[in-house]
Amino acid sequence: MFNSYLPFILYFFLVDANKDEQERVQKKTFVNWINSYLAKRNPPLRIEDLYSDLRDGTKLIALLEILSGERLPVEKGRNMKRPHFLSNANTALQFLASKRIKLVNINSTDLVDGKPAVVLGLIWTIILYFQVISYLKLFFMYH
């Protein structure tokens, strides 16, 4: 009886392991991409962990400022608490919405909670938008 289920058990184990590896690679790639932009800031910033380092919203806002060339309001300080984190996350999401960037199932609470699927989805959306914009600017500059 158990042997008849073994292929299914192995399949789900392998699929789950593949998802974990895919998330690990995505996370590492996104951290490197973000750090390449945060390094341009004065003083430079850096993130180590994608989920925890973006929770307070300050580095996310810094990234958006670098990418857009615009200044955004930010709550910062030593004694920041969850309401400040949520305010920063809301600032970032409202800024993206003002650029007509479609944010599906992404909210400030999930960002502050560091939910992997939400954080990965948001960063992927930011990459797509700002990379496409920069390529379009280059294209029209030379054509």
XYZ file of N, CA and C in Angstrom, residues 1-73:
219
model
N 0.819 -1.195 0.000
C 0.000 0.000 0.000
C 0.858 1.253 0.000
N 1.831 1.338 0.909
C 2.700 2.510 0.993
C 3.471 2.704 -0.313
N 3.937 1.608 -0.924
C 4.729 1.714 -2.150
C 3.948 2.361 -3.295
N 2.642 2.199 -3.328
C 1.858 2.799 -4.402
C 1.803 4.323 -4.267
N 2.000 4.852 -3.072
C 1.996 6.305 -2.857
C 3.386 6.919 -2.945
N 4.401 6.097 -2.947
C 5.772 6.590 -2.943
C 6.078 7.564 -4.085
N 5.683 7.283 -5.332
C 5.969 8.263 -6.398
C 5.339 9.632 -6.126
N 4.129 9.651 -5.573
C 3.463 10.918 -5.268
C 4.173 11.662 -4.136
N 4.581 10.914 -3.128
C 5.289 11.521 -2.003
C 6.611 12.120 -2.492
N 7.332 11.377 -3.314
C 8.600 11.876 -3.851
C 8.378 13.093 -4.733
N 7.339 13.058 -5.544
C 7.040 14.189 -6.423
C 6.807 15.454 -5.602
N 5.950 15.374 -4.579
C 5.648 16.553 -3.769
C 6.859 17.014 -2.977
N 7.703 16.077 -2.534
C 8.929 16.446 -1.836
C 9.858 17.209 -2.771
N 10.008 16.717 -4.001
C 10.896 17.371 -4.965
C 10.352 18.727 -5.400
N 9.065 18.831 -5.611
C 8.457 20.099 -5.998
C 8.648 21.115 -4.882
N 8.422 20.692 -3.640
C 8.579 21.587 -2.501
C 10.037 22.017 -2.357
N 10.969 21.095 -2.532
C 12.392 21.428 -2.448
C 12.777 22.389 -3.558
N 12.217 22.202 -4.748
C 12.505 23.089 -5.868
C 11.979 24.497 -5.594
N 10.799 24.606 -4.972
C 10.247 25.920 -4.630
C 11.146 26.639 -3.637
N 11.653 25.888 -2.654
C 12.555 26.493 -1.667
C 13.828 26.995 -2.333
N 14.370 26.213 -3.236
C 15.586 26.623 -3.952
C 15.304 27.833 -4.839
N 14.172 27.836 -5.509
C 13.804 28.958 -6.365
C 13.656 30.229 -5.532
N 13.019 30.125 -4.371
C 12.855 31.291 -3.506
C 14.213 31.774 -3.000
N 15.103 30.853 -2.652
C 16.433 31.223 -2.167
C 17.207 31.988 -3.232
N 17.168 31.497 -4.470
C 17.879 32.150 -5.576
C 17.265 33.517 -5.869
N 15.939 33.578 -5.882
C 15.244 34.841 -6.126
C 15.608 35.861 -5.045
N 15.580 35.431 -3.816
C 15.891 36.307 -2.685
C 17.308 36.857 -2.811
N 18.256 35.992 -3.113
C 19.655 36.416 -3.240
C 19.824 37.387 -4.415
N 19.182 37.102 -5.523
C 19.263 37.964 -6.707
C 18.673 39.336 -6.407
N 17.528 39.356 -5.740
C 16.882 40.624 -5.420
C 17.713 41.431 -4.431
N 18.327 40.783 -3.445
C 19.196 41.479 -2.489
C 20.355 42.131 -3.234
N 20.964 41.405 -4.160
C 22.080 41.970 -4.934
C 21.625 43.145 -5.789
N 20.460 43.023 -6.414
C 19.940 44.112 -7.251
C 19.672 45.352 -6.400
N 19.024 45.173 -5.269
C 18.722 46.295 -4.374
C 20.011 46.948 -3.889
N 20.970 46.130 -3.452
C 22.223 46.681 -2.937
C 23.002 47.446 -4.003
N 22.869 47.047 -5.260
C 23.562 47.778 -6.327
C 23.034 49.206 -6.433
N 21.772 49.421 -6.095
C 21.199 50.769 -6.113
C 21.417 51.495 -4.786
N 21.264 50.799 -3.673
C 21.455 51.441 -2.372
C 22.903 51.896 -2.180
N 23.829 51.276 -2.875
C 25.242 51.673 -2.797
C 25.461 53.062 -3.394
N 24.543 53.514 -4.242
C 24.659 54.828 -4.882
C 24.213 55.959 -3.961
N 23.598 55.619 -2.861
C 23.081 56.615 -1.925
C 24.225 57.163 -1.080
N 24.045 58.397 -0.597
C 25.060 58.990 0.261
C 24.415 59.327 1.604
N 24.769 58.642 2.691
C 25.702 57.522 2.753
C 25.061 56.251 2.181
N 25.901 55.356 1.686
C 25.370 54.120 1.091
C 24.623 53.276 2.132
N 23.625 52.570 1.661
C 22.880 51.629 2.503
C 23.093 50.227 1.961
N 22.714 49.244 2.767
C 22.870 47.854 2.360
C 21.823 47.013 3.082
N 21.336 45.993 2.406
C 20.471 45.028 3.087
C 21.158 43.670 3.067
N 20.907 42.911 4.093
C 21.446 41.546 4.184
C 20.328 40.530 3.987
N 19.200 40.764 4.659
C 18.059 39.855 4.557
C 16.873 40.611 3.956
N 16.397 40.124 2.839
C 15.346 40.807 2.090
C 14.095 41.038 2.924
N 13.697 40.049 3.687
C 12.437 40.132 4.411
C 12.535 41.017 5.650
N 13.562 40.862 6.440
C 13.647 41.628 7.691
C 14.177 43.044 7.472
N 15.067 43.238 6.519
C 15.675 44.563 6.331
C 14.757 45.569 5.647
N 13.681 45.106 5.036
C 12.728 46.025 4.409
C 11.511 46.285 5.287
N 11.441 45.631 6.438
C 10.243 45.695 7.285
C 9.896 47.100 7.761
N 10.901 47.906 8.107
C 10.577 49.245 8.631
C 10.297 50.252 7.521
N 10.534 49.866 6.275
C 10.202 50.704 5.129
C 11.239 51.741 4.745
N 12.223 51.998 5.611
C 13.181 53.066 5.315
C 14.069 52.730 4.116
N 14.515 51.493 4.027
C 15.372 51.116 2.899
C 14.562 50.944 1.620
N 13.316 50.549 1.754
C 12.438 50.467 0.591
C 12.199 51.867 0.018
N 11.947 52.824 0.890
C 11.760 54.203 0.438
C 13.059 54.745 -0.163
N 14.197 54.450 0.455
C 15.484 54.892 -0.096
C 15.690 54.324 -1.498
N 15.339 53.057 -1.690
C 15.458 52.432 -3.012
C 14.574 53.154 -4.027
N 13.340 53.427 -3.650
C 12.420 54.111 -4.564
C 12.905 55.526 -4.880
N 13.500 56.194 -3.919
C 14.051 57.526 -4.166
C 15.192 57.474 -5.173
N 16.056 56.493 -5.021
C 17.187 56.347 -5.948
C 16.681 56.022 -7.350
N 15.757 55.093 -7.439
C 15.242 54.673 -8.744
C 14.467 55.773 -9.456
N 13.721 56.567 -8.679
C 12.847 57.571 -9.285
C 13.460 58.964 -9.362
N 14.449 59.224 -8.524
C 15.003 60.569 -8.451
C 14.108 61.531 -7.680
N 13.108 61.007 -7.008
C 12.168 61.827 -6.236
C 12.396 61.630 -4.748
N 12.026 62.635 -3.951
C 12.105 62.537 -2.495
C 10.743 62.096 -1.951
N 10.782 61.207 -0.988
C 9.556 60.720 -0.367
C 9.611 60.961 1.138
N 8.474 61.223 1.762
C 8.472 61.375 3.221
C 8.771 60.024 3.872
